[in-house]
């Protein structure tokens, strides 16, 4: 097996973790990783040696995820996803496990670009600059999305009231609806 | 009173505030309990994310994923071996930030000890990134070594700085030899990383970034997740040396790197102050390696280490 393939193998656990943050369902998350791996190997000539392989793989996975979301949103649906965040009925302080469940719930309620940014930096340890490359936005936008994601989650976790998306969020979210 | 935004706090939690703004934000956070609670909440989110998702790293990789990459080798399923990022405390940003908020105290700086706020703001991202890059390089270290070369000289595309880069061929009297180097994009922009290894396979990473400040800052030591780090600033370059060697040995290596002056600003002599911790390098006792300063035309001019 080539060195490139070996390097990709090393990144699979991280791809799975990132995907699990994007998609709560573990099977669907692995589907996403599988597609990303296949795409990465097919497009291996586009990877520049010496650059961040993990960030490159995250970019592929995230783009696939967005395509899936758009495909889903383009199809017929029976329900409308409400992007505003409703506070949990029980404060998070009642237990760690409950807090984690609420964190997961709150994370899934974040707009995709905020959730992705939070996962890339808060979980995967990318720098702002690397996250900007993955999400194809300026570094300033990364900072903004990250702070909004954190504040929305904080408000959700503490039950301070709903953290409705700002007008800017609405514009950014338009592509998802 | 300066207005502190959520973005300021978020950036502060990540250790990415500019030095001037950092001081303002720290003052406000120390003064205002609601801001402090918000900073604590932001930091704890990182910990919680790891708690929620890090178990995935220890799960065996499903065969169907392995077979995409290894189509001819079935059932080579394996857990993520070697270095694992799975322990929450191993994830640098979250752990470090948690240390700031819950143990270190706000405003005391995170991860780094004894430094002022400005130094912390300068070095904190460097230390975090250098450890992470060291871990990454350990994972992907090349099988073949280039040991035996006089030095690794980085020119052209390999050298992103306005400086001549010539990684020392040997760290002082140690057996550490350069194995590989690469460019990465760090928080402050272009970064050069050189991996050294000794005969026993122990590895040390030298991590170098350019910085807009042009001063000398002394050697400092830190330990991040089991990795010892020695970092300093010399002229416009920030250095971080990372290894699992004990901190005293690493400090000795740092002195050797510093004394060898293998990395020199373009067209300038040594700049800034001298590192002062541990075995302070002596200008009269260079390592024996001849540093170079490369002029724009490519001319190579030997310089005297320690020349102010």
Coordinates of C-alpha atoms in Angstrom, one line a residue:
Chain A
X1 CA 0.0 0.0 0.0
X2 CA 1.3 3.5 -0.8
X3 CA 2.5 5.9 1.8
X4 CA -0.5 8.1 0.9
X5 CA -2.9 5.4 1.7
X6 CA -1.2 4.7 4.9
X7 CA -1.4 8.3 5.9
X8 CA -5.1 8.3 5.1
X9 CA -5.6 5.2 7.2
X10 CA -4.1 7.1 10.1
X11 CA -6.7 9.8 9.7
X12 CA -9.8 7.5 9.6
X13 CA -10.5 7.7 13.3
X14 CA -10.5 11.5 13.1
X15 CA -12.7 11.5 10.1
X16 CA -15.1 9.3 11.9
X17 CA -15.2 11.6 14.9
X18 CA -15.7 14.7 12.8
X19 CA -18.5 12.9 10.8
X20 CA -20.1 11.8 14.1
X21 CA -20.3 15.4 15.1
X22 CA -21.9 16.4 11.8
X23 CA -24.3 13.5 11.6
X24 CA -25.6 12.0 14.8
X25 CA -26.4 8.6 13.3
X26 CA -23.2 6.5 13.5
X27 CA -24.0 4.5 10.4
X28 CA -24.7 7.6 8.3
X29 CA -21.5 9.1 9.7
X30 CA -19.5 6.1 8.5
X31 CA -21.3 6.3 5.1
X32 CA -20.0 9.8 4.9
X33 CA -16.5 8.8 5.8
X34 CA -16.6 6.0 3.3
X35 CA -17.6 8.4 0.5
X36 CA -14.9 10.8 1.6
X37 CA -12.2 8.1 1.6
X38 CA -13.2 7.0 -1.9
X39 CA -13.2 10.6 -3.1
X40 CA -9.8 11.3 -1.5
X41 CA -8.2 8.3 -3.2
X42 CA -9.7 9.2 -6.5
X43 CA -8.5 12.7 -6.3
X44 CA -5.2 12.0 -4.6
X45 CA -3.3 14.0 -7.2
X46 CA -4.9 17.1 -5.9
X47 CA -3.3 16.8 -2.5
X48 CA -0.2 18.8 -2.1
X49 CA 2.6 17.1 -0.3
X50 CA 3.6 18.9 2.8
X51 CA 0.1 20.4 3.4
X52 CA -2.3 19.3 6.1
X53 CA -3.7 16.0 5.0
X54 CA -6.3 15.9 7.8
X55 CA -7.6 19.3 6.8
X56 CA -7.8 18.2 3.2
X57 CA -9.8 15.2 4.2
X58 CA -12.1 17.2 6.4
X59 CA -12.7 19.5 3.4
X60 CA -13.8 16.6 1.2
X61 CA -16.0 15.1 3.9
X62 CA -17.6 18.4 4.7
X63 CA -18.3 19.1 1.0
X64 CA -19.9 15.7 0.7
X65 CA -22.0 16.4 3.8
X66 CA -23.2 19.7 2.4
X67 CA -24.2 18.0 -0.9
X68 CA -26.1 15.4 1.1
X69 CA -27.9 18.1 3.1
X70 CA -28.8 20.0 -0.1
X71 CA -30.0 16.9 -1.8
X72 CA -32.2 16.1 1.2
X73 CA -33.5 19.6 1.4
X74 CA -34.4 19.6 -2.3
X75 CA -36.6 16.5 -1.9
X76 CA -40.1 16.3 -0.5
X77 CA -40.4 16.7 3.3
X78 CA -43.1 16.3 5.8
X79 CA -41.6 18.5 8.4
X80 CA -39.7 21.8 8.5
X81 CA -36.5 21.9 10.4
X82 CA -36.6 24.8 12.9
X83 CA -33.1 26.3 13.1
X84 CA -33.9 28.3 16.2
X85 CA -32.7 26.8 19.4
X86 CA -35.2 26.0 22.1
X87 CA -33.8 25.8 25.6
X88 CA -33.8 22.4 27.2
X89 CA -36.5 21.8 29.8
X90 CA -34.0 20.8 32.5
X91 CA -31.0 22.8 33.4
X92 CA -27.7 21.1 32.3
X93 CA -26.3 21.3 35.8
X94 CA -28.3 18.3 37.0
X95 CA -25.9 15.8 35.7
X96 CA -22.9 15.4 33.4
X97 CA -24.6 12.8 31.2
X98 CA -27.6 14.9 30.8
X99 CA -25.4 17.9 30.0
X100 CA -23.7 15.8 27.3
X101 CA -27.0 14.8 25.8
X102 CA -28.0 18.4 25.8
X103 CA -24.7 19.4 24.2
X104 CA -25.3 16.9 21.5
X105 CA -28.8 18.1 21.0
X106 CA -27.7 21.7 20.9
X107 CA -24.9 20.9 18.5
X108 CA -27.3 19.4 16.1
X109 CA -29.5 22.5 16.2
X110 CA -26.7 24.8 15.2
X111 CA -26.6 26.0 11.6
X112 CA -24.3 23.7 9.7
X113 CA -21.5 26.3 9.2
X114 CA -21.4 27.1 12.9
X115 CA -21.5 23.4 13.9
X116 CA -18.7 22.6 11.4
X117 CA -16.6 25.4 12.6
X118 CA -17.0 24.5 16.3
X119 CA -16.2 20.9 15.6
X120 CA -13.1 21.7 13.5
X121 CA -11.6 24.0 16.1
X122 CA -13.1 22.9 19.4
X123 CA -12.9 19.2 18.7
X124 CA -10.4 18.5 16.0
X125 CA -7.9 21.2 17.0
X126 CA -7.6 22.9 13.7
X127 CA -6.3 26.5 13.7
X128 CA -8.6 29.3 12.6
X129 CA -6.6 29.4 9.4
X130 CA -7.0 25.7 8.7
X131 CA -10.7 25.9 9.5
X132 CA -11.0 28.8 7.1
X133 CA -9.5 26.6 4.3
X134 CA -11.8 23.7 5.1
X135 CA -14.9 25.9 5.1
X136 CA -13.7 28.2 2.3
X137 CA -14.3 31.4 4.1
X138 CA -12.0 34.2 5.5
X139 CA -10.5 33.7 8.9
X140 CA -12.7 36.5 10.3
X141 CA -15.8 34.6 9.3
X142 CA -14.4 31.6 11.2
X143 CA -14.0 33.6 14.3
X144 CA -17.5 35.0 14.0
X145 CA -19.1 31.6 13.4
X146 CA -17.2 30.1 16.2
X147 CA -18.2 32.7 18.8
X148 CA -21.9 32.5 17.6
X149 CA -21.8 28.8 17.9
X150 CA -20.4 28.9 21.4
X151 CA -22.8 31.5 22.6
X152 CA -25.8 29.7 21.1
X153 CA -24.7 26.5 22.8
X154 CA -24.1 28.3 26.0
X155 CA -27.5 29.8 26.0
X156 CA -29.1 26.5 25.1
X157 CA -27.2 24.6 27.8
X158 CA -28.1 27.1 30.5
X159 CA -31.6 27.5 29.5
X160 CA -31.3 31.3 29.1
X161 CA -33.8 31.4 26.3
X162 CA -33.8 30.6 22.7
X163 CA -30.8 31.6 20.7
X164 CA -32.5 32.5 17.5
X165 CA -30.3 32.8 14.5
X166 CA -29.1 36.3 13.8
X167 CA -30.0 38.0 10.5
X168 CA -26.6 37.2 9.3
X169 CA -27.1 33.5 10.3
X170 CA -30.3 33.6 8.3
X171 CA -28.5 34.7 5.2
X172 CA -25.8 32.1 5.6
X173 CA -28.3 29.5 6.3
X174 CA -30.4 30.3 3.2
X175 CA -28.5 27.8 1.1
X176 CA -29.6 25.0 3.4
X177 CA -33.3 25.8 3.1
Chain B
X1 CA -14.2 50.7 29.5
X2 CA -13.5 48.6 26.4
X3 CA -16.4 46.7 25.0
X4 CA -15.7 43.0 25.1
X5 CA -17.7 40.9 22.6
X6 CA -18.5 37.2 22.4
X7 CA -15.9 37.0 19.7
X8 CA -13.3 38.5 21.9
X9 CA -14.0 35.9 24.6
X10 CA -14.1 33.1 22.1
X11 CA -10.8 34.1 20.6
X12 CA -9.4 34.6 24.1
X13 CA -10.4 31.0 25.1
X14 CA -8.5 29.8 22.0
X15 CA -5.4 31.9 23.0
X16 CA -5.6 33.8 19.8
X17 CA -6.1 37.4 20.9
X18 CA -3.6 39.9 19.7
X19 CA -1.4 41.0 22.6
X20 CA -2.9 44.5 23.0
X21 CA -6.4 43.3 22.9
X22 CA -5.6 40.4 25.2
X23 CA -4.7 42.7 28.1
X24 CA -7.9 44.6 27.7
X25 CA -10.1 41.5 27.5
X26 CA -8.3 39.8 30.5
X27 CA -8.9 42.9 32.6
X28 CA -12.6 43.0 31.7
X29 CA -13.0 39.3 32.3
X30 CA -11.4 39.6 35.7
X31 CA -13.6 42.5 36.6
X32 CA -16.9 41.2 35.2
X33 CA -18.3 37.9 36.6
X34 CA -20.7 37.4 33.7
X35 CA -17.8 37.6 31.2
X36 CA -15.8 35.2 33.3
X37 CA -18.7 32.8 33.4
X38 CA -19.1 33.0 29.7
X39 CA -15.4 32.3 29.2
X40 CA -15.6 29.3 31.5
X41 CA -18.7 28.1 29.6
X42 CA -16.9 28.4 26.2
X43 CA -13.9 26.6 27.5
X44 CA -15.9 23.8 29.1
X45 CA -17.7 23.2 25.8
X46 CA -14.4 22.0 24.3
X47 CA -14.0 19.5 27.1
X48 CA -17.5 18.3 26.7
X49 CA -17.1 17.8 23.0
X50 CA -14.2 15.6 23.6
X51 CA -16.1 13.7 26.3
X52 CA -18.9 13.2 23.8
X53 CA -17.0 12.2 20.8
X54 CA -13.5 10.9 21.7
X55 CA -14.7 7.4 22.2
X56 CA -15.0 7.2 18.4
X57 CA -11.2 7.3 18.2
X58 CA -10.8 4.1 20.1
X59 CA -13.4 2.2 18.2
X60 CA -12.1 -0.4 15.7
X61 CA -12.3 1.0 12.2
X62 CA -15.1 -0.8 10.3
X63 CA -13.9 -3.2 7.6
X64 CA -15.9 -1.4 5.0
X65 CA -13.8 1.8 5.6
X66 CA -10.5 -0.1 5.7
X67 CA -11.4 -1.8 2.5
X68 CA -11.8 1.5 0.7
X69 CA -8.2 2.3 1.4
X70 CA -6.8 -1.3 1.5
X71 CA -9.0 -3.1 -1.1
X72 CA -6.5 -6.0 -1.4
X73 CA -6.1 -6.6 2.3
X74 CA -9.3 -7.8 3.9
X75 CA -9.9 -7.8 7.5
X76 CA -7.0 -5.7 8.5
X77 CA -9.2 -3.9 10.9
X78 CA -7.3 -2.4 13.7
X79 CA -7.9 0.1 16.4
X80 CA -6.2 3.4 16.0
X81 CA -2.8 2.4 17.1
X82 CA 0.3 4.3 18.0
X83 CA -0.3 7.7 19.3
X84 CA -3.9 8.3 20.2
X85 CA -5.7 11.6 20.4
X86 CA -8.5 9.9 22.2
X87 CA -7.8 11.0 25.8
X88 CA -9.6 14.2 26.4
X89 CA -6.6 15.7 28.2
X90 CA -4.5 14.9 25.2
X91 CA -6.4 17.3 23.1
X92 CA -4.4 20.3 23.5
X93 CA -6.7 23.3 23.1
X94 CA -9.5 22.0 25.2
X95 CA -7.2 20.8 28.0
X96 CA -5.1 23.9 28.0
X97 CA -8.1 26.2 28.0
X98 CA -9.7 24.2 30.8
X99 CA -6.5 24.6 32.7
X100 CA -6.8 28.4 32.3
X101 CA -10.3 28.6 33.5
X102 CA -10.5 26.0 36.1
X103 CA -7.1 25.6 37.6
X104 CA -4.9 28.4 36.3
X105 CA -7.2 31.2 37.0
X106 CA -8.3 33.7 34.4
X107 CA -5.7 36.2 33.3
X108 CA -2.8 34.1 34.4
X109 CA -2.2 32.9 30.9
X110 CA -2.7 29.3 29.8
X111 CA -0.3 26.5 29.3
X112 CA 2.7 28.6 29.8
X113 CA 4.2 29.5 33.1
X114 CA 5.9 32.6 34.4
X115 CA 5.4 34.6 31.2
X116 CA 3.7 37.9 30.9
X117 CA 0.4 38.2 29.2
X118 CA 2.0 39.4 26.0
X119 CA 4.5 36.6 26.0
X120 CA 1.7 34.2 26.6
X121 CA -0.3 35.6 23.7
X122 CA 2.7 35.1 21.5
X123 CA 3.8 31.7 22.7
X124 CA 0.6 30.0 23.6
X125 CA -0.5 29.2 20.0
X126 CA 3.1 28.3 19.1
X127 CA 3.4 25.8 21.9
X128 CA 0.1 24.2 21.2
X129 CA 0.7 23.9 17.5
X130 CA 4.3 22.7 17.9
X131 CA 3.2 19.8 20.2
X132 CA 0.4 18.9 17.8
X133 CA 2.7 19.1 14.8
X134 CA 5.2 16.9 16.7
X135 CA 2.5 14.4 17.3
X136 CA 1.5 14.5 13.7
X137 CA 5.1 14.2 12.5
X138 CA 5.6 11.2 14.8
X139 CA 2.7 9.6 13.1
X140 CA 3.9 10.3 9.6
X141 CA 7.6 10.3 10.1
X142 CA 9.5 9.1 7.1
X143 CA 11.1 5.7 7.2
X144 CA 14.3 6.8 5.6
X145 CA 16.5 9.3 7.4
X146 CA 18.7 11.9 5.8
X147 CA 21.1 11.8 8.7
X148 CA 24.6 12.3 7.7
X149 CA 23.9 15.3 5.7
X150 CA 25.9 18.3 6.8
X151 CA 22.6 20.1 7.4
X152 CA 19.2 20.6 5.8
X153 CA 19.3 23.8 3.9
X154 CA 16.0 25.2 2.9
X155 CA 15.8 27.3 -0.1
X156 CA 13.1 28.5 -2.5
X157 CA 9.7 27.1 -2.0
X158 CA 10.8 25.1 1.0
X159 CA 11.7 28.3 2.9
X160 CA 8.8 30.6 3.4
X161 CA 10.6 33.1 5.6
X162 CA 12.8 36.1 4.7
X163 CA 15.5 34.3 6.4
X164 CA 18.1 31.8 5.6
X165 CA 17.2 28.4 7.1
X166 CA 19.8 25.9 7.8
X167 CA 18.7 23.4 10.3
X168 CA 21.7 22.4 12.4
X169 CA 23.1 19.0 11.3
X170 CA 23.5 17.9 14.9
X171 CA 22.2 19.2 18.1
X172 CA 25.3 20.0 20.1
X173 CA 27.1 16.9 21.2
X174 CA 24.0 14.8 21.0
X175 CA 23.3 12.2 18.4
X176 CA 20.2 13.9 17.1
X177 CA 20.3 14.3 13.4
X178 CA 17.8 15.9 11.1
X179 CA 15.4 13.4 9.6
X180 CA 12.9 15.6 7.6
X181 CA 11.4 19.0 7.4
X182 CA 8.2 20.4 6.1
X183 CA 6.2 23.6 5.8
X184 CA 2.9 24.0 7.6
X185 CA 0.6 26.9 8.0
X186 CA 0.4 27.8 11.7
X187 CA -1.6 30.4 13.5
X188 CA 1.0 33.1 12.6
X189 CA 1.4 32.0 9.1
X190 CA 4.1 30.0 7.5
X191 CA 6.0 27.6 9.7
X192 CA 9.0 25.3 9.3
X193 CA 9.2 22.1 11.2
X194 CA 12.3 20.0 11.4
X195 CA 12.3 16.5 12.8
X196 CA 15.4 15.2 14.5
X197 CA 16.0 11.7 15.6
X198 CA 18.7 9.8 17.4
X199 CA 20.0 6.3 17.0
X200 CA 17.4 5.0 19.5
X201 CA 14.6 6.5 17.4
X202 CA 13.8 9.2 19.9
X203 CA 12.5 12.3 18.1
X204 CA 12.6 16.0 18.7
X205 CA 10.8 18.6 16.7
X206 CA 12.1 22.1 16.1
X207 CA 9.2 24.4 15.2
X208 CA 9.9 27.8 13.8
X209 CA 7.5 30.6 13.0
X210 CA 8.1 34.2 12.0
X211 CA 6.6 36.9 14.2
X212 CA 6.1 40.6 13.6
X213 CA 7.8 41.4 16.9
X214 CA 11.6 41.5 16.7
X215 CA 12.9 40.9 20.1
X216 CA 14.6 38.4 22.2
X217 CA 12.6 36.4 24.8
X218 CA 14.3 34.0 27.1
X219 CA 14.0 30.2 27.2
X220 CA 10.8 29.0 28.9
X221 CA 9.8 25.5 29.7
X222 CA 6.4 23.9 29.6
X223 CA 4.9 20.5 29.7
X224 CA 1.9 19.7 27.5
X225 CA 0.3 16.4 27.7
X226 CA 3.4 14.5 28.5
X227 CA 5.5 16.4 26.0
X228 CA 8.2 18.7 27.2
X229 CA 8.5 22.0 25.4
X230 CA 11.2 24.7 25.4
X231 CA 10.4 27.8 23.5
X232 CA 12.0 31.2 23.0
X233 CA 12.1 34.1 20.6
X234 CA 15.2 35.3 18.8
X235 CA 14.9 38.3 16.5
X236 CA 11.8 37.8 14.3
X237 CA 11.6 34.1 14.8
X238 CA 9.7 32.1 17.4
X239 CA 11.1 28.7 18.3
X240 CA 9.6 25.7 20.0
X241 CA 11.4 22.5 20.7
X242 CA 9.2 19.5 21.5
X243 CA 10.1 16.0 22.8
X244 CA 9.3 13.4 25.3
X245 CA 12.8 13.8 26.6
X246 CA 13.2 15.1 30.1
X247 CA 13.0 18.8 30.4
X248 CA 16.7 19.3 31.4
X249 CA 17.9 17.3 28.5
X250 CA 15.6 19.2 26.2
X251 CA 16.9 22.5 27.6
X252 CA 20.4 21.3 26.8
X253 CA 19.3 20.7 23.2
X254 CA 17.6 24.1 23.0
X255 CA 20.9 25.7 24.1
X256 CA 22.7 23.7 21.4
X257 CA 20.2 24.8 18.8
X258 CA 20.4 28.3 19.9
X259 CA 24.2 28.3 20.0
X260 CA 24.5 26.7 16.6
X261 CA 22.6 29.6 15.0
X262 CA 21.5 27.5 12.2
X263 CA 18.6 29.8 11.4
X264 CA 19.4 33.3 10.8
X265 CA 17.5 36.4 9.7
X266 CA 18.1 37.4 6.2
X267 CA 20.8 40.0 5.9
X268 CA 21.0 40.5 9.6
X269 CA 23.2 39.4 12.4
X270 CA 21.9 37.9 15.5
X271 CA 19.0 40.0 16.8
X272 CA 17.2 40.4 20.1
X273 CA 18.1 39.3 23.6
X274 CA 19.7 36.1 24.6
X275 CA 17.9 33.2 26.2
X276 CA 18.9 33.1 29.8
X277 CA 17.4 30.0 31.3
X278 CA 19.5 26.9 32.0
X279 CA 22.8 26.7 30.2
X280 CA 22.9 30.1 28.8
X281 CA 24.6 29.9 25.4
X282 CA 27.8 31.7 25.1
X283 CA 28.7 33.7 22.1
X284 CA 32.2 32.5 22.5
X285 CA 31.3 28.9 22.5
X286 CA 29.4 28.1 19.3
X287 CA 28.5 24.6 18.6
X288 CA 31.0 24.4 15.8
X289 CA 28.5 24.6 13.1
X290 CA 29.0 27.5 10.8
X291 CA 25.7 29.4 10.3
X292 CA 24.9 31.2 7.1
X293 CA 23.1 34.3 6.0
X294 CA 21.8 34.1 2.5
X295 CA 21.7 37.3 0.7
X296 CA 18.9 37.9 -1.9
X297 CA 21.2 37.0 -4.7
X298 CA 21.9 33.7 -3.0
X299 CA 25.4 34.6 -1.8
X300 CA 26.2 32.7 1.4
X301 CA 28.1 34.6 4.0
X302 CA 29.3 33.1 7.2
X303 CA 28.4 35.0 10.4
X304 CA 29.6 35.0 13.9
X305 CA 27.1 33.6 16.3
X306 CA 26.3 35.9 19.1
X307 CA 27.2 39.0 17.3
X308 CA 25.0 41.8 18.4

